Coordinates of C-alpha atoms and ligand atoms in Angstrom, one line a residue:
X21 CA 34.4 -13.2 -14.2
X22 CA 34.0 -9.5 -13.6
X23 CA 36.1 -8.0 -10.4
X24 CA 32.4 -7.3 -9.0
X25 CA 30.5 -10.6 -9.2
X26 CA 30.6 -12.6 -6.1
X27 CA 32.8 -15.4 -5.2
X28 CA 31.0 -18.9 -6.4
X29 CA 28.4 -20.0 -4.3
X30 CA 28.3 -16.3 -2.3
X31 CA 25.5 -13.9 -3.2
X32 CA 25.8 -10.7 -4.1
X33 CA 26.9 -7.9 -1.7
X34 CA 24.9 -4.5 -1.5
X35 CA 27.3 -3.3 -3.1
X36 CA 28.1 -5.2 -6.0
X37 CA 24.0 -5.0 -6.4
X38 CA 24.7 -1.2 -6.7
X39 CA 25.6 -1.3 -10.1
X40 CA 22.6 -3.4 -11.3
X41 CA 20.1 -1.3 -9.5
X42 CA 21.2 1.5 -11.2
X43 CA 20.9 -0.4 -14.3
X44 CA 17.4 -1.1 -13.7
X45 CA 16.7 2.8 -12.7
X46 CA 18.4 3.7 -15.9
X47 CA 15.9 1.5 -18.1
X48 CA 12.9 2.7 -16.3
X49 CA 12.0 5.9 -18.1
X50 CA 10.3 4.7 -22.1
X51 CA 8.6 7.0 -23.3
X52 CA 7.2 5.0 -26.2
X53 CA 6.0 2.0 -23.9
X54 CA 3.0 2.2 -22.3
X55 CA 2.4 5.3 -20.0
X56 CA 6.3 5.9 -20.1
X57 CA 7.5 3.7 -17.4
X58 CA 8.9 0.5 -17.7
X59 CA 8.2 0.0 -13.6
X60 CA 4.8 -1.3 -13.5
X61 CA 5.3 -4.4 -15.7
X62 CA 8.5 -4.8 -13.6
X63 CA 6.5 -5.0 -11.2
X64 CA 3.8 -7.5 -12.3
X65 CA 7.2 -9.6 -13.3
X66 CA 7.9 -10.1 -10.1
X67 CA 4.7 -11.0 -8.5
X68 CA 3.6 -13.7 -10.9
X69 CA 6.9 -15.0 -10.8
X70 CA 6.5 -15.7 -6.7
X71 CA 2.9 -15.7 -7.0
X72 CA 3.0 -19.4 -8.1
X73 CA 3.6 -20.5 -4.1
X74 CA 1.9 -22.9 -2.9
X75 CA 2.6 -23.8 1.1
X76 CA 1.3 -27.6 0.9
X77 CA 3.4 -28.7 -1.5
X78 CA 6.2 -26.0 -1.0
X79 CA 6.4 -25.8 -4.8
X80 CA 6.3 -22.8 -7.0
X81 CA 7.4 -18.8 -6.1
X82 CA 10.3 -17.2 -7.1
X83 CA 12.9 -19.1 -7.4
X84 CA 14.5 -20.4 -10.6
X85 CA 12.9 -18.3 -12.9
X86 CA 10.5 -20.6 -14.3
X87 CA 8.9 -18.2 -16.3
X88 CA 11.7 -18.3 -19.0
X89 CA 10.5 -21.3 -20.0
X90 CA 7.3 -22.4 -22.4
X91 CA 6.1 -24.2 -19.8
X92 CA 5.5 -21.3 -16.9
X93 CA 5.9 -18.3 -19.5
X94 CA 3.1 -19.6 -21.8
X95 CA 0.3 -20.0 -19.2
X96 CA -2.0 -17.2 -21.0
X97 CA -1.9 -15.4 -17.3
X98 CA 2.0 -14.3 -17.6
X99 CA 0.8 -13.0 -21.3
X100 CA 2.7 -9.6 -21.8
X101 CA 5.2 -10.4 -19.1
X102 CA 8.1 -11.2 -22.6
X103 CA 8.2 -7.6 -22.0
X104 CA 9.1 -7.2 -18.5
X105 CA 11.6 -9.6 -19.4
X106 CA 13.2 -7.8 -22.8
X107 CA 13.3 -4.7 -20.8
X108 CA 16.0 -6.6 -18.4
X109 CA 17.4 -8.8 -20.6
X110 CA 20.6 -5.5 -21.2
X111 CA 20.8 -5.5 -17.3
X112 CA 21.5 -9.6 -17.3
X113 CA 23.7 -9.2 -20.2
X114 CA 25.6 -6.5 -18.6
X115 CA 25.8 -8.5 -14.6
X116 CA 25.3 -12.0 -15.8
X117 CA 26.5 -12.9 -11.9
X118 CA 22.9 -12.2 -11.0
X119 CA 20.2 -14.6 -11.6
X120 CA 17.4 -14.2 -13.5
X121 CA 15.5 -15.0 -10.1
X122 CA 17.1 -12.3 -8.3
X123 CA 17.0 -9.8 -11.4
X124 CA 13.2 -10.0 -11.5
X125 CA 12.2 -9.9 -7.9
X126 CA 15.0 -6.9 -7.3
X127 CA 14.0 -4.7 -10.6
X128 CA 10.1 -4.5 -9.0
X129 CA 11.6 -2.9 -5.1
X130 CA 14.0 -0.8 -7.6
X131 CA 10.9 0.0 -9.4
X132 CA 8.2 0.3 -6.6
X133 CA 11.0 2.9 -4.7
X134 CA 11.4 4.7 -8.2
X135 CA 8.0 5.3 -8.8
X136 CA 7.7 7.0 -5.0
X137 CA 6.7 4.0 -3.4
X138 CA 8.2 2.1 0.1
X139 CA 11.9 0.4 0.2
X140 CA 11.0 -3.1 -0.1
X141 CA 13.5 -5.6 1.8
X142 CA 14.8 -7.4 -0.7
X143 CA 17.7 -10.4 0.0
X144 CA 19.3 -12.2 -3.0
X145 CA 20.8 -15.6 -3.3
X146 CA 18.0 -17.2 -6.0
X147 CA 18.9 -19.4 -8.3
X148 CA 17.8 -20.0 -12.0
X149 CA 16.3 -23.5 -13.0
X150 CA 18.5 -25.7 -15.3
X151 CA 15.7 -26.9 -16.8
X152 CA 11.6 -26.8 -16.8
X153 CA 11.3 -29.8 -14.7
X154 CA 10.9 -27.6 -11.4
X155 CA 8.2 -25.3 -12.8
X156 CA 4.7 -24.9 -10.8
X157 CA 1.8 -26.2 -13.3
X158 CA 0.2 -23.3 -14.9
X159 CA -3.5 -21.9 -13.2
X160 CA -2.1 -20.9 -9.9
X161 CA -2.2 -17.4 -10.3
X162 CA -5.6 -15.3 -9.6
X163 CA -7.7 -14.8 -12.1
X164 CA -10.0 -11.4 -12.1
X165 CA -13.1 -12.5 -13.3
X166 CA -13.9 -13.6 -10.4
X167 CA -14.4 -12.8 -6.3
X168 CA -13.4 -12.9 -3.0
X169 CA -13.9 -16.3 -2.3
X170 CA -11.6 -16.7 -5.4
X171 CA -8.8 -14.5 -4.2
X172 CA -9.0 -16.2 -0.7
X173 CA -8.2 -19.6 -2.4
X174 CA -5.6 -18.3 -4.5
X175 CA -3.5 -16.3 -1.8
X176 CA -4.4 -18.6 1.1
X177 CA -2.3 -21.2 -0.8
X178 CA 0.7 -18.8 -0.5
X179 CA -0.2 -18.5 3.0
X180 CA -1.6 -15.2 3.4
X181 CA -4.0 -13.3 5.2
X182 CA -6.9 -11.2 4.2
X183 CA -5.1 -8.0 5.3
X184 CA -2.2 -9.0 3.2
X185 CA -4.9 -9.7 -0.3
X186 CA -5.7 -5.9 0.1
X187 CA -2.3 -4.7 0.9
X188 CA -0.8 -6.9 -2.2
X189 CA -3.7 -5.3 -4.1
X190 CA -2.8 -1.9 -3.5
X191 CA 0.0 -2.4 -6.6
X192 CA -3.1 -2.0 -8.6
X193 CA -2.2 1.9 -8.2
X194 CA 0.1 0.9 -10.8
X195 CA -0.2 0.1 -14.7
X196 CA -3.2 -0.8 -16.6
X197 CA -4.9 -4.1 -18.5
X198 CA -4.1 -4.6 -21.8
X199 CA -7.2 -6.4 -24.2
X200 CA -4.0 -8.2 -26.0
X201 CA -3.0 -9.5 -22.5
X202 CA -5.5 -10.4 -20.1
X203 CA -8.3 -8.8 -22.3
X204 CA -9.1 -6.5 -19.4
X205 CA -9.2 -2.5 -20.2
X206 CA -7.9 0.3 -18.8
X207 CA -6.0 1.5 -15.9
X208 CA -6.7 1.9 -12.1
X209 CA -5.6 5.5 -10.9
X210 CA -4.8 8.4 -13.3
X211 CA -1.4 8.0 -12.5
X212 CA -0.6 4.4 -13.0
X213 CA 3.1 5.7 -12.8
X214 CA 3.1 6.7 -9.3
X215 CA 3.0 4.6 -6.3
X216 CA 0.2 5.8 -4.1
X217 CA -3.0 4.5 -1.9
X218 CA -4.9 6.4 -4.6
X219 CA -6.3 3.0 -5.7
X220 CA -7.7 2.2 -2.5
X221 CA -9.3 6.1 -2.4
X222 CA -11.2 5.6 -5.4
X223 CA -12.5 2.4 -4.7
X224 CA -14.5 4.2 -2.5
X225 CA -15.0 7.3 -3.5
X226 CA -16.5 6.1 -6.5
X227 CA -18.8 3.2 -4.9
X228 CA -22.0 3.0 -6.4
X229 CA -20.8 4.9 -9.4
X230 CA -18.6 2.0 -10.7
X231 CA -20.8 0.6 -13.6
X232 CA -20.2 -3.0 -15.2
X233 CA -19.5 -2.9 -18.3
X234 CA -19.5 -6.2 -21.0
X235 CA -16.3 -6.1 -23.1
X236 CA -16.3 -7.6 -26.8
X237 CA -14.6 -10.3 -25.6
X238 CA -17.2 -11.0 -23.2
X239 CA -15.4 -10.2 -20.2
X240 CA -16.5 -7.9 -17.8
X241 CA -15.1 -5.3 -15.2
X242 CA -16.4 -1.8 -13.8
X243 CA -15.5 1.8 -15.2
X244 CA -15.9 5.5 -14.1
X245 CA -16.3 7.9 -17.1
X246 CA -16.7 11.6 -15.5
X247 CA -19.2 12.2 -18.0
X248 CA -17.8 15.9 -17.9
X249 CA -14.5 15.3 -18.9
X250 CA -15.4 12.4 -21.2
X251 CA -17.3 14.7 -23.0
X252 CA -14.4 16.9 -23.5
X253 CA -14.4 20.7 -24.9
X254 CA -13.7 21.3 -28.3
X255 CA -10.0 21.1 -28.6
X256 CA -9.5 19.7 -25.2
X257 CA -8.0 16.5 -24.2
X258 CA -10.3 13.6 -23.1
X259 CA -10.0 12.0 -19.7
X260 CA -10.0 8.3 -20.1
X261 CA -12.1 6.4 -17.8
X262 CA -11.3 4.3 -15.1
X263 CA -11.8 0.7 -14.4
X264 CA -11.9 -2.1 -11.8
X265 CA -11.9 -6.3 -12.3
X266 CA -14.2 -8.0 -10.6
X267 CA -11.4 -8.7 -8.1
X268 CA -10.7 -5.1 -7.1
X269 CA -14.4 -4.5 -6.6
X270 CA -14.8 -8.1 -4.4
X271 CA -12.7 -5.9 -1.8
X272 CA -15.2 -3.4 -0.7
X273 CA -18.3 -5.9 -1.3
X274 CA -16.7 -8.2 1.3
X275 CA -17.0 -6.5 4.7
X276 CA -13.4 -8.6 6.1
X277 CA -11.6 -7.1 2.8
X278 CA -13.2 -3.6 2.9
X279 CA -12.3 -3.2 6.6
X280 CA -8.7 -2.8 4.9
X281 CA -9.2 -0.8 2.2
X282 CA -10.8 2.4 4.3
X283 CA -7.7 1.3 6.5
X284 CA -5.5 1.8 3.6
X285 CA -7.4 4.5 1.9
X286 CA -7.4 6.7 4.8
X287 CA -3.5 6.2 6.2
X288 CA -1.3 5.9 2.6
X289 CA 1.7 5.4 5.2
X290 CA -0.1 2.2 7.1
X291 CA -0.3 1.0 3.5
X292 CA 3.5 2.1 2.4
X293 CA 4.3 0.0 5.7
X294 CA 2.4 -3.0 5.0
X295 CA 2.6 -2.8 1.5
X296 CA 6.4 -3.1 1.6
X297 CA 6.4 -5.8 4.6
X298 CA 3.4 -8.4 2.5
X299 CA 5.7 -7.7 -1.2
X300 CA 9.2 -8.5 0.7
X301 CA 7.3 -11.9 2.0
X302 CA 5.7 -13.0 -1.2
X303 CA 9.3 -12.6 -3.3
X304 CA 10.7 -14.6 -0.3
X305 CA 7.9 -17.8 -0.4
X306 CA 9.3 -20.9 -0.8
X307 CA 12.8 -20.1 -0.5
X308 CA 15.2 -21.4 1.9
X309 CA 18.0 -20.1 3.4
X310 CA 20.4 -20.8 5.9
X311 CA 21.7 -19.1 9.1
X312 CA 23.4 -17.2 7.2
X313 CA 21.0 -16.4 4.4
X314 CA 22.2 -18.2 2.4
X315 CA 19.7 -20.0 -0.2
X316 CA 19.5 -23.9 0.4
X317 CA 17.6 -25.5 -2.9
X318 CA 16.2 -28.7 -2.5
X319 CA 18.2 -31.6 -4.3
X320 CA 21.5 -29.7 -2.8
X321 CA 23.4 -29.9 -6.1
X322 CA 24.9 -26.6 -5.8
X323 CA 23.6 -24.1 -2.6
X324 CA 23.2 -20.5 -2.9
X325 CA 24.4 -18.4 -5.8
X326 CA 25.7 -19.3 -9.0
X327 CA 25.5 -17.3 -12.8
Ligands
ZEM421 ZN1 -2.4 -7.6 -10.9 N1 -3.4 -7.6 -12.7 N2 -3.7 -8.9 -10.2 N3 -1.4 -7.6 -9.2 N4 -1.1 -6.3 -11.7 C1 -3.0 -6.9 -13.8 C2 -2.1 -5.9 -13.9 C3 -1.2 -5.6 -12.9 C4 -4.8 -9.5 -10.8 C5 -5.1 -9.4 -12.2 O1 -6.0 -10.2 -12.7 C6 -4.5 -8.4 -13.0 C7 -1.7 -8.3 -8.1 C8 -2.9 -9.0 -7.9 C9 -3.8 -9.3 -8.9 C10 0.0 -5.7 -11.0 C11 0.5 -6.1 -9.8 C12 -0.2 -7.0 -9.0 C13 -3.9 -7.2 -14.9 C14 -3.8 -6.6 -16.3 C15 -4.8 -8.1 -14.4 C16 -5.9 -8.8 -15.2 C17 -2.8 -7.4 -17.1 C18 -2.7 -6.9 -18.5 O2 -3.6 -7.0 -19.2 O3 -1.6 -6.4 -18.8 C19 -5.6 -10.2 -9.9 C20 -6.9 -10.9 -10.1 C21 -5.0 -10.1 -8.7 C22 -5.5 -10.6 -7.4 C23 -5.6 -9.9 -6.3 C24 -0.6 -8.3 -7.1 C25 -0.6 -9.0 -5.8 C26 0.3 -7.4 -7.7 C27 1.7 -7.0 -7.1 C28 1.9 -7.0 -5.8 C29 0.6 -4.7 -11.8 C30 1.7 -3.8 -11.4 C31 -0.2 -4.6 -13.0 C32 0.0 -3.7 -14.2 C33 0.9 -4.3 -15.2 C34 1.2 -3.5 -16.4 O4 1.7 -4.0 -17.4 O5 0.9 -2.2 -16.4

């Protein structure tokens, strides 16, 4: 074992997680992938790997790292995520002290920081799964088709609030939809790279001029062409539209939701502030810890942190 990995059964220190962060900061920066930035998948990573929670039962989030197997990394709503997971596979190989768990909840607040967003709180301790026997049963995880009544019933089983949907949805700023993944198109901001409240800005500053658009696949979500630019000089580089999912546009249709988004859209610290305090609780559901913080899984074979 490596001078720097923690004692059995200890989670890492801050400082032995030094090391790894910059590892993950290091890896950020691809400039064939995507729009450059390894960060925004990072970040999805993270989310549906918590965003399995559900409060009744207390199973799902996460811990163990579910998603490395068929089971939890098949569901057709983690498509695309292999490459979240590639990207930090080096990082593992380089720390393997750290779980998988912690790797991918820690790699998004490295990434969300990075990209000029808020220091999420982040505590480690997770453990990884032995096996799949653990892993939540695929379909918990929103689906954007759909509205707000939809997005109540998904994040009210993780136990949160309206103010919290719209503060979770502000990531939204970052990275786009894939047709090979969820067969969505197109990105959310102009800079998907750069953590912002931009997002929430354009929601609304576009209202009314958000048109809904049938894909091929028969899916359908909303897009802003500025005809302008679209139509692009001779010579000169075309802006790309933008888009919404259903989902996005359920938050300023609903009058609760929208209450949050001018909120957010108006003050981009109010939503740096909450953004960072709803992100730090959904990486936390359904893990226990001690008094000390220490993580306490379930069947008590083996408590906090092990390789
Ligand atoms: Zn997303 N999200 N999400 N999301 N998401 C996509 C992409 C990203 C929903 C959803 O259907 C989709 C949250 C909430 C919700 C990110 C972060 C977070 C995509 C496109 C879809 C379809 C996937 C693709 O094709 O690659 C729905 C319905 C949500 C309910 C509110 C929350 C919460 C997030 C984090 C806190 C991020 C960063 C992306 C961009 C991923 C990328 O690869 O660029």
């Amino acid at each position: 074992m490596p001078q720097n990995a923690p004692a059995p059964g200890a989670a890492p220190t801050a400082e032995q997680l030094e090391p790894v962060k910059a590892a993950v900061r290091a890896l950020l920066h691809q400039p064939e992938y995507d729009d450059g930035s390894a960060g925004p998948v990072l970040v999805r990573l993270a989310w549906h790997s918590a965003g399995t929670y559900c409060k009744e039962t207390n199973t799902g989030g996460s811990n163990g790292a579910g998603m490395r197997y068929e089971k939890e990394g098949g569901d057709p709503a983690n498509a695309g995520l292999q490459h979240a997971r590639a990207f930090l596979e080096p990082v593992k190989s380089q720390f393997p002290f750290i779980s998988y768990a912690d790797l991918w909840t820690l790699a998004a607040t490295v990434a969300v920081a990075e990209m000029g967003g808020p220091a999420v709180p982040w505590q480690g301790g997770r453990t990884d799964y032995a096996d799949d026997a653990k892993v939540p049963p695929r379909g918990r995880l929103p689906d954007g088709a759909q509205g707000a009544d939809h997005l109540r019933f998904i994040f009210h089983r993780m136990g949160f609030s309206d103010q919290e949907i719209v503060a979770l949805s502000g990531a939204h700023n970052l990275g786009r939809c894939h047709g090979d993944r969820s067969g969505f198109e197109g990105k959310w901001v102009n800079n998907p790279t750069r953590f912002s409240n931009q997002y929430f800005k354009l929601l609304l500053k576009f209202e009314g001029e958000w048109k809904k658009t049938t894909l091929k696949n028969g899916l359908q979500q909303f897009v802003y062409v500025d005809e302008d630019l679209a139509a692009g000089e001779e010579g000169e580089e075309k802006e790309e539209g933008l888009m919404m999912l259903p989902t996005d546009m359920s938050l300023i249709s609903d009058s609760k939701f929208r209450a949050w988004v001018e909120k957010y859209a108006a003050d981009q610290d109010l939503f740096f502030r909450d953004f960072a305090a709803v992100f730090a609780k959904l990486l936390e559901l359904g893990i226990k810890r001690n008094s000390e913080g220490r993580v306490v899984n379930d069947e008590n074979v083996e408590d906090g942190y092990r390789s």
